[in-house]
Amino acid sequence: MSEPEKLRVCALYPELMNIYADRGNLLMLRRRCQWRGIAFELTSAGIGEDIDPDGADIFYMGGGQDRDQELCAADLVEHKRESLRAAAARGAIVLGVCGGYQLLGHDYQLGARALPGVGLLDVRTVRSDGPRLTGNVAIEVDLPGAHARVLAGFENHGGRTHLGPQASPLGRVLRGHGNNGSDGYEGARQGSVIGTYLHGPLLPKNAWFADWLISSALGGAALEPLDDELEELAHATARAAAGL
Amino acid sequence: MDTLPAKLALSRAVGLAARASGRGGGTSLPGRLLLRLDPQALHRLAAQLTQGRYVISATNGKTTTAAISASILERAGRVLVRNTAGANMAGGIASTLLAATRNDGTLNGDTGLFEVDEFWLDAVTEQLEPNALVLGNLFRDQLDRYGELESIASRWAGVVDGLDAGTALILNADDPLIADLGREHSAAIYFGVEDDRLALATRQHASDATHCRRCGATYLYESVYLGHLGHYRCPGCGWQRPAPAVQAREVTLHGSTAATFTLVSGQEERPVSLSLPGLYNVYNALAAAALAVACGIELDTITAGLQAATAAFGRAETVELAGLPIQILLVKNPAGANAILQTLALEPGELDLLAILNDNIADGRDVSWIWDADFEPLVPHVRHVVCSGRRASELALRFKYAGLARDRLTVEPALPRALDIAAGMAHGRLFALPTYTALIELRAELGRRGAVLPYWS
């Protein structure tokens, strides 16, 4: 027997950045660890709280309402930016979904003013006057060691995100809008930092990606397979809803 | 020249033709045509409702609040023109008024009672010029369609600002987003629950409106009843829950069938026995009672109307299918689902469920919300659940991750087969939890099997 494994997840602003049922993502990670006998520890960091860069294997930030996102943007810069950078530098996974993705970039331009981001991803987001990009979405990804290539979900964002040279897209849009509705890419990846507009939530629709995150966060550990009949059905249904 | 009668006749004929063609579902078609022909038609028709025009909106409980209000108002002698849940946007309301218009252009009714979709409240209120506006609650709902909660709250603030001075404003004191709308309206009438025994240990996960819209501070709660409804105050600007003029005290919930409480209005009080379950329906009853108080109706009439009120379309209504009672509980957003799940968990014995999740436009195409709803407290009470609908598998996954054993779950997307399985497995009763379009399908299917009358009759 190897030493007991433990996955430590830190949810950033779970009270504020949770608008698209981000709790579902955390629940997937928890259960899929528990079912394999991997200990699971969930901590959280809210407004005004500092974080320990060594305190978690995955840092998660979901989406929020405009006002809440603004509060969090300011707080991230003041209290968490340096620690998150240090965490990412040592290889911890930082996953931002929707509003959380936007705040992992350099900034989010809202007309004349801008919300600051933490700059972990070389991306910039601009609020568009055009319609929100809303609907079912499917993207093709190529992640090291992953056994699947399609992520399905739902997107609903007013911002258009554009990648700089340091960031790679998370995937290629198969169906839906993606980062900005024009360049055919979705999400961003830079080292162990990942951002995506896919919610719905993301992980229940893509159990394989939940496992990829768990495995990567535990240093590439091979995971015991689970009975994923329902998970695969849900994934197939989400893909079909996106028209794939 | 006033051509309204001609426009009415044409719109009506088109509606009849559409219905005769058997396409069904087009409740709002004649009304939409009428509004195209005459954008002021709502205003002109509603002006004939001389005894009053009452508008009800909320994320959850519009239909039931309207049904309870109707029970009271009819008892008070009013002849109502009222819309149905499926017709709560401008076109549907115009259709309702059209259907109530006689050939000579006069209305068959003296009082208008309209439930209005949250998003249409501004446009409809402007046309109807209501004598009373009842606002029940705001919860996150169908973000892909409605957008963020705060944007709805801001739109509603605009509606309230634009009301005539004479319009009675009836607000839920326990919902901070709603109560806040009355800050500049000294005559606002508040309703709320006064019963500390009902308080939950913590706010539920799907709680919204944690921040004061005025100053941004986080509300402090003394007690929480349902979602973010409760007794609260803002530590920033000092605003606190207004004292409600119409209250429910000594609330007792009787499983999925009934609730009793003491209704307090001013110096008077009456015991009320409601044939509707759950605290959420106590709130709906209070909203209806407050509207009736604003209309000057006596408390005895109000009490009688409350007690006579029965479940609205798909809202805790019970139908029998070959001797099996099936209670239908519409679920459509996290807060509404939580209220239902909480109420179901009060039922004694193990529960057999038929849960149906669709992702059509009227359901919200984004099914994220099921992960925000608290299925966990219900799981220990579930004997078996058949998951159906377009997103049956994800709903089953939600139950699985809430802790339900796999052998207690069946996935059958096709509703007729799912109903067969669920009815076959049920031990004496079945609870159906459909989303909106699934409710329409379920009732139609039950109708085909002789259980209830079809929607159209």
Coordinates of N, CA and C in Angstrom, one line a residue, chain B residues 155-331:
Chain B
R155 N -34.7 46.5 -12.8 CA -35.9 46.8 -13.7 C -37.1 47.0 -12.8
W156 N -37.3 46.1 -11.8 CA -38.5 46.3 -10.9 C -38.5 47.6 -10.2
A157 N -37.3 48.0 -9.8 CA -37.2 49.3 -9.1 C -37.7 50.4 -10.0
G158 N -37.5 50.3 -11.3 CA -38.0 51.2 -12.3 C -39.5 51.2 -12.3
V159 N -40.1 49.9 -12.3 CA -41.5 49.8 -12.3 C -42.1 50.4 -11.1
V160 N -41.6 50.2 -10.0 CA -42.1 50.8 -8.7 C -42.1 52.3 -8.8
D161 N -40.9 52.8 -9.2 CA -40.8 54.3 -9.3 C -41.9 54.9 -10.2
G162 N -42.3 54.1 -11.3 CA -43.2 54.7 -12.2 C -44.7 54.5 -11.8
L163 N -45.0 53.9 -10.7 CA -46.4 53.6 -10.3 C -47.1 54.9 -10.0
D164 N -48.4 54.9 -10.3 CA -49.2 56.1 -9.8 C -49.2 56.1 -8.3
A165 N -49.4 57.3 -7.8 CA -49.4 57.4 -6.3 C -50.5 56.6 -5.7
G166 N -51.6 56.4 -6.4 CA -52.7 55.6 -5.8 C -52.6 54.1 -5.9
T167 N -51.5 53.6 -6.5 CA -51.4 52.2 -6.6 C -50.9 51.6 -5.3
A168 N -51.6 50.6 -4.8 CA -51.1 49.9 -3.6 C -49.9 49.0 -4.0
L169 N -48.9 49.1 -3.2 CA -47.7 48.3 -3.4 C -47.6 47.3 -2.3
I170 N -47.6 46.0 -2.7 CA -47.7 45.0 -1.7 C -46.4 44.1 -1.8
L171 N -45.6 44.1 -0.7 CA -44.3 43.5 -0.8 C -44.0 42.5 0.3
N172 N -43.2 41.6 -0.1 CA -42.7 40.6 0.9 C -41.6 41.2 1.8
A173 N -41.9 41.4 3.1 CA -41.0 42.0 4.0 C -39.8 41.1 4.2
D174 N -39.9 39.7 4.0 CA -38.9 38.8 4.3 C -37.9 38.6 3.2
D175 N -38.1 39.1 2.0 CA -37.2 39.1 0.9 C -36.5 40.4 0.8
P176 N -35.2 40.5 1.2 CA -34.6 41.9 1.2 C -34.6 42.6 -0.2
L177 N -34.5 41.8 -1.3 CA -34.6 42.5 -2.6 C -35.9 43.1 -2.9
I178 N -37.0 42.4 -2.4 CA -38.3 42.9 -2.6 C -38.6 44.1 -1.6
A179 N -38.3 43.9 -0.4 CA -38.7 44.9 0.6 C -38.0 46.2 0.3
D180 N -36.8 46.1 -0.2 CA -36.0 47.3 -0.6 C -36.7 48.2 -1.6
L181 N -37.6 47.5 -2.4 CA -38.3 48.3 -3.4 C -39.3 49.3 -2.8
G182 N -39.6 49.1 -1.5 CA -40.6 49.9 -0.9 C -40.0 51.0 0.0
R183 N -38.7 51.2 -0.1 CA -38.1 52.2 0.8 C -38.6 53.6 0.6
E184 N -38.9 53.9 -0.6 CA -39.3 55.3 -0.9 C -40.9 55.4 -1.0
H185 N -41.5 54.3 -0.6 CA -43.0 54.3 -0.7 C -43.6 54.0 0.7
S186 N -43.9 55.1 1.4 CA -44.3 55.0 2.8 C -45.6 54.2 2.9
A187 N -46.4 54.1 1.8 CA -47.7 53.4 2.0 C -47.6 52.0 1.6
A188 N -46.4 51.5 1.3 CA -46.2 50.0 0.9 C -46.8 49.2 2.0
I189 N -47.4 48.1 1.6 CA -48.0 47.1 2.6 C -47.1 45.9 2.5
Y190 N -46.6 45.5 3.7 CA -45.7 44.4 3.7 C -46.4 43.2 4.4
F191 N -46.0 42.0 3.9 CA -46.4 40.8 4.5 C -45.2 39.9 4.9
G192 N -45.3 39.1 5.9 CA -44.1 38.3 6.3 C -44.5 37.3 7.3
V193 N -43.5 36.4 7.6 CA -43.7 35.3 8.6 C -43.1 35.7 9.9
E194 N -43.8 35.5 11.0 CA -43.3 35.7 12.3 C -43.4 34.4 13.1
D195 N -42.3 33.6 12.9 CA -42.4 32.3 13.7 C -40.9 31.8 13.7
D196 N -40.3 32.0 14.8 CA -38.9 31.6 15.0 C -38.7 30.1 14.9
R197 N -39.7 29.3 15.2 CA -39.5 27.9 15.2 C -39.2 27.4 13.8
L198 N -39.6 28.2 12.8 CA -39.3 27.7 11.4 C -37.9 28.0 10.9
A199 N -37.2 28.8 11.7 CA -35.9 29.2 11.2 C -35.0 28.1 10.9
L200 N -34.3 28.2 9.8 CA -33.3 27.1 9.4 C -32.0 27.5 10.1
A201 N -31.1 26.4 10.1 CA -29.8 26.7 10.8 C -28.9 27.6 10.0
T202 N -29.0 27.5 8.7 CA -28.1 28.4 7.8 C -28.9 28.7 6.6
R203 N -28.4 29.7 5.9 CA -29.0 30.0 4.6 C -28.8 28.8 3.7
Q204 N -29.8 28.5 2.8 CA -29.6 27.4 1.9 C -28.6 27.8 0.8
H205 N -28.0 26.8 0.2 CA -27.0 27.1 -0.8 C -27.4 28.1 -1.9
A206 N -28.6 27.9 -2.3 CA -29.1 28.7 -3.5 C -29.5 30.1 -3.1
S207 N -29.1 30.5 -1.9 CA -29.5 31.8 -1.4 C -29.0 32.9 -2.3
D208 N -29.8 33.9 -2.5 CA -29.4 35.0 -3.3 C -29.4 36.3 -2.5
A209 N -29.2 37.4 -3.1 CA -29.4 38.7 -2.5 C -28.7 38.8 -1.1
T210 N -27.5 38.4 -1.1 CA -26.8 38.5 0.2 C -26.3 39.9 0.5
H211 N -26.4 40.8 -0.6 CA -25.9 42.2 -0.4 C -27.0 43.2 -0.5
C212 N -26.9 44.2 0.3 CA -27.8 45.3 0.2 C -27.6 46.1 -1.1
R213 N -28.7 46.3 -1.8 CA -28.5 46.9 -3.1 C -28.1 48.4 -3.0
R214 N -28.4 49.0 -1.8 CA -28.1 50.4 -1.6 C -26.6 50.6 -1.3
C215 N -26.1 49.8 -0.3 CA -24.7 50.2 0.2 C -23.7 49.1 0.0
G216 N -24.2 47.9 -0.5 CA -23.2 46.8 -0.8 C -22.9 46.0 0.4
A217 N -23.3 46.3 1.6 CA -22.9 45.5 2.8 C -23.7 44.2 2.7
T218 N -23.1 43.2 3.4 CA -23.7 41.9 3.5 C -24.8 41.9 4.6
Y219 N -26.0 41.4 4.2 CA -27.1 41.4 5.2 C -26.7 40.5 6.3
L220 N -27.2 40.9 7.5 CA -27.1 40.0 8.7 C -28.4 39.4 8.9
Y221 N -28.5 38.1 9.1 CA -29.8 37.4 9.3 C -29.9 37.0 10.8
E222 N -31.1 37.3 11.3 CA -31.4 36.8 12.6 C -32.1 35.5 12.5
S223 N -32.9 35.3 11.4 CA -33.4 34.0 11.1 C -33.6 33.9 9.6
V224 N -33.5 32.6 9.1 CA -33.8 32.4 7.7 C -34.9 31.3 7.6
Y225 N -35.9 31.6 6.7 CA -37.0 30.7 6.6 C -36.9 29.8 5.3
L226 N -36.5 30.5 4.2 CA -36.5 29.8 2.9 C -35.6 30.6 2.0
G227 N -34.5 29.9 1.5 CA -33.6 30.6 0.6 C -33.0 31.8 1.4
H228 N -33.2 33.0 0.8 CA -32.8 34.2 1.5 C -33.9 35.0 2.1
L229 N -35.1 34.3 2.3 CA -36.2 34.9 3.0 C -36.0 34.7 4.5
G230 N -36.2 35.8 5.2 CA -36.1 35.7 6.6 C -36.1 37.1 7.3
H231 N -35.5 37.1 8.5 CA -35.4 38.4 9.2 C -34.0 38.9 9.2
Y232 N -33.8 40.0 8.6 CA -32.4 40.5 8.3 C -32.3 42.0 8.6
R233 N -31.0 42.4 8.6 CA -30.8 43.9 8.6 C -29.5 44.1 7.9
C234 N -29.3 45.4 7.5 CA -28.1 45.7 6.8 C -27.2 46.5 7.7
P235 N -26.0 46.0 8.0 CA -25.1 46.6 8.9 C -24.5 47.9 8.4
G236 N -24.6 48.1 7.0 CA -24.0 49.2 6.4 C -24.9 50.5 6.5
C237 N -26.1 50.4 6.0 CA -26.9 51.6 5.9 C -28.0 51.5 7.0
G238 N -28.1 50.5 7.8 CA -29.1 50.4 8.9 C -30.5 50.0 8.4
W239 N -30.7 49.7 7.2 CA -32.0 49.3 6.7 C -32.3 47.9 7.3
Q240 N -33.5 47.7 7.7 CA -33.9 46.4 8.2 C -35.2 46.0 7.7
R241 N -35.5 44.7 7.9 CA -36.8 44.1 7.4 C -37.9 45.0 8.0
P242 N -38.8 45.5 7.1 CA -39.9 46.3 7.6 C -40.9 45.4 8.4
A243 N -41.6 46.0 9.4 CA -42.5 45.2 10.2 C -43.7 45.0 9.3
P244 N -44.1 43.7 9.1 CA -45.2 43.4 8.1 C -46.6 43.7 8.8
A245 N -47.5 44.3 7.9 CA -48.9 44.6 8.4 C -49.7 43.3 8.4
V246 N -49.3 42.4 7.5 CA -50.0 41.1 7.3 C -49.0 40.0 7.6
Q247 N -49.4 39.2 8.7 CA -48.4 38.2 9.2 C -48.9 36.8 9.3
A248 N -48.0 35.9 9.2 CA -48.4 34.5 9.6 C -47.6 34.2 10.8
R249 N -48.4 33.8 11.9 CA -47.7 33.3 13.1 C -48.1 31.8 13.4
E250 N -47.4 31.2 14.2 CA -47.8 29.8 14.6 C -48.0 28.9 13.4
V251 N -47.0 28.9 12.5 CA -47.1 28.1 11.3 C -46.8 26.7 11.6
T252 N -47.7 25.8 11.1 CA -47.5 24.3 11.2 C -47.6 23.7 9.8
L253 N -46.6 23.0 9.4 CA -46.6 22.4 8.1 C -47.0 20.9 8.2
H254 N -47.9 20.5 7.4 CA -48.4 19.2 7.4 C -48.0 18.5 6.1
G255 N -46.8 18.0 6.1 CA -46.3 17.2 4.9 C -46.5 17.9 3.6
S256 N -46.9 17.1 2.6 CA -47.1 17.6 1.2 C -48.5 18.0 1.0
T257 N -49.3 18.1 2.1 CA -50.8 18.3 1.8 C -51.3 19.6 2.4
A258 N -50.8 20.1 3.5 CA -51.5 21.2 4.1 C -50.6 22.0 5.0
A259 N -51.1 23.2 5.4 CA -50.4 24.0 6.4 C -51.4 24.8 7.2
T260 N -51.1 25.1 8.4 CA -52.0 25.9 9.2 C -51.2 27.1 9.8
F261 N -51.9 28.2 10.0 CA -51.2 29.3 10.6 C -52.2 30.3 11.2
T262 N -51.7 31.2 12.0 CA -52.6 32.3 12.4 C -52.3 33.5 11.5
L263 N -53.4 34.0 10.9 CA -53.3 35.2 10.0 C -53.5 36.4 10.9
V264 N -52.5 37.3 10.9 CA -52.7 38.5 11.6 C -52.7 39.7 10.7
S265 N -53.7 40.6 10.9 CA -53.8 41.8 10.1 C -54.2 42.9 11.0
G266 N -53.3 43.9 11.2 CA -53.6 44.9 12.2 C -53.9 44.3 13.6
Q267 N -55.0 44.7 14.1 CA -55.3 44.2 15.5 C -56.1 42.8 15.5
E268 N -56.4 42.4 14.3 CA -57.2 41.2 14.2 C -56.4 39.9 13.8
E269 N -56.9 38.8 14.2 CA -56.3 37.5 13.8 C -57.3 36.4 13.6
R270 N -56.9 35.5 12.7 CA -57.8 34.4 12.4 C -57.0 33.1 12.2
P271 N -57.4 32.0 12.7 CA -56.7 30.7 12.4 C -57.0 30.4 10.9
V272 N -56.0 29.9 10.2 CA -56.2 29.6 8.8 C -55.7 28.1 8.6
S273 N -56.6 27.3 7.9 CA -56.2 26.0 7.5 C -56.1 25.9 6.0
L274 N -54.9 25.8 5.5 CA -54.6 25.9 4.1 C -54.5 24.5 3.5
S275 N -55.2 24.3 2.4 CA -55.1 23.0 1.7 C -53.9 22.9 0.8
L276 N -52.9 23.7 1.1 CA -51.7 23.7 0.2 C -50.5 23.5 1.1
P277 N -49.5 22.8 0.6 CA -48.4 22.4 1.5 C -47.2 23.4 1.5
G278 N -46.5 23.4 2.6 CA -45.1 24.0 2.6 C -45.2 25.5 2.9
L279 N -44.0 25.9 3.5 CA -43.9 27.3 3.9 C -44.1 28.3 2.7
Y280 N -43.6 27.8 1.5 CA -43.7 28.6 0.3 C -45.1 29.0 0.0
N281 N -46.1 28.0 0.3 CA -47.5 28.4 0.1 C -48.1 29.3 1.2
V282 N -47.5 29.2 2.3 CA -47.9 30.2 3.4 C -47.5 31.6 2.9
Y283 N -46.4 31.7 2.3 CA -46.0 33.0 1.7 C -47.0 33.4 0.6
N284 N -47.3 32.5 -0.3 CA -48.3 32.8 -1.3 C -49.6 33.2 -0.7
A285 N -50.1 32.6 0.3 CA -51.3 32.9 1.0 C -51.2 34.3 1.6
L286 N -50.1 34.6 2.2 CA -49.9 35.9 2.8 C -50.0 37.0 1.7
A287 N -49.4 36.8 0.6 CA -49.4 37.8 -0.5 C -50.8 38.0 -0.9
A288 N -51.6 36.9 -1.1 CA -53.0 37.1 -1.5 C -53.8 37.8 -0.4
A289 N -53.5 37.4 0.8 CA -54.3 38.1 1.9 C -53.9 39.6 2.0
A290 N -52.7 39.9 1.8 CA -52.3 41.3 1.8 C -53.0 42.1 0.7
L291 N -53.0 41.5 -0.5 CA -53.7 42.1 -1.6 C -55.2 42.4 -1.2
A292 N -55.8 41.3 -0.6 CA -57.2 41.5 -0.2 C -57.4 42.6 0.8
V293 N -56.5 42.6 1.8 CA -56.6 43.7 2.8 C -56.5 45.1 2.1
A294 N -55.6 45.2 1.1 CA -55.5 46.4 0.4 C -56.7 46.8 -0.4
C295 N -57.5 45.7 -0.8 CA -58.8 46.0 -1.5 C -59.9 46.2 -0.5
G296 N -59.6 46.2 0.8 CA -60.7 46.5 1.7 C -61.6 45.3 2.0
I297 N -61.1 44.1 1.7 CA -62.0 43.0 2.0 C -61.8 42.5 3.4
E298 N -63.0 42.1 4.0 CA -62.9 41.8 5.5 C -62.2 40.5 5.7
L299 N -61.6 40.4 6.9 CA -60.8 39.3 7.3 C -61.5 38.0 7.3
D300 N -62.8 37.9 7.6 CA -63.5 36.7 7.5 C -63.6 36.2 6.1
T301 N -63.9 37.1 5.2 CA -63.9 36.7 3.8 C -62.6 36.2 3.3
I302 N -61.5 36.9 3.7 CA -60.2 36.5 3.3 C -59.9 35.1 3.8
T303 N -60.2 34.9 5.1 CA -59.9 33.6 5.7 C -60.6 32.5 4.9
A304 N -61.9 32.7 4.6 CA -62.7 31.7 3.9 C -62.1 31.5 2.5
G305 N -61.7 32.5 1.9 CA -61.1 32.4 0.5 C -59.8 31.6 0.6
L306 N -59.0 31.9 1.6 CA -57.7 31.2 1.8 C -58.0 29.7 2.0
Q307 N -59.0 29.4 2.8 CA -59.2 28.0 3.2 C -59.8 27.2 2.0
A308 N -60.5 27.9 1.1 CA -61.1 27.3 0.0 C -60.2 27.1 -1.2
A309 N -59.0 27.8 -1.1 CA -58.1 27.7 -2.3 C -57.5 26.3 -2.5
T310 N -57.5 25.9 -3.7 CA -56.9 24.6 -4.0 C -55.7 24.8 -4.9
A311 N -55.0 23.7 -5.1 CA -53.7 23.8 -5.9 C -54.0 24.2 -7.3
A312 N -53.1 25.1 -7.8 CA -53.1 25.5 -9.2 C -52.5 24.5 -10.1
F313 N -52.7 24.6 -11.4 CA -52.1 23.8 -12.4 C -50.7 23.3 -12.1
G314 N -50.6 22.1 -11.8 CA -49.2 21.5 -11.6 C -48.5 21.9 -10.3
R315 N -49.2 22.7 -9.5 CA -48.6 23.2 -8.3 C -49.2 22.4 -7.1
A316 N -48.6 21.3 -6.8 CA -49.1 20.4 -5.7 C -50.5 19.9 -6.0
E317 N -50.9 19.8 -7.2 CA -52.2 19.2 -7.5 C -52.1 17.7 -7.5
T318 N -53.1 17.0 -7.1 CA -53.1 15.6 -7.0 C -54.1 15.0 -8.1
V319 N -53.6 14.1 -8.9 CA -54.5 13.5 -9.9 C -54.5 12.0 -9.6
E320 N -55.5 11.3 -10.0 CA -55.5 9.8 -9.8 C -55.3 9.1 -11.2
L321 N -54.4 8.2 -11.2 CA -54.2 7.4 -12.4 C -54.5 5.9 -12.1
A322 N -55.6 5.4 -12.5 CA -56.0 4.0 -12.2 C -55.9 3.7 -10.7
G323 N -56.4 4.7 -9.9 CA -56.4 4.4 -8.5 C -55.1 4.9 -7.7
L324 N -54.1 5.2 -8.5 CA -52.8 5.7 -7.9 C -52.8 7.2 -7.8
P325 N -52.8 7.8 -6.6 CA -52.7 9.2 -6.5 C -51.3 9.7 -6.9
I326 N -51.3 10.7 -7.8 CA -50.0 11.3 -8.2 C -50.1 12.7 -7.9
Q327 N -49.1 13.2 -7.0 CA -49.1 14.6 -6.7 C -48.0 15.2 -7.6
I328 N -48.4 16.3 -8.3 CA -47.5 16.9 -9.3 C -47.0 18.2 -8.7
L329 N -45.7 18.3 -8.6 CA -45.0 19.5 -8.0 C -44.0 20.1 -9.0
L330 N -44.4 21.2 -9.6 CA -43.6 21.8 -10.6 C -42.3 22.3 -9.9
V331 N -41.2 22.0 -10.5 CA -39.9 22.5 -10.1 C -39.2 23.2 -11.2

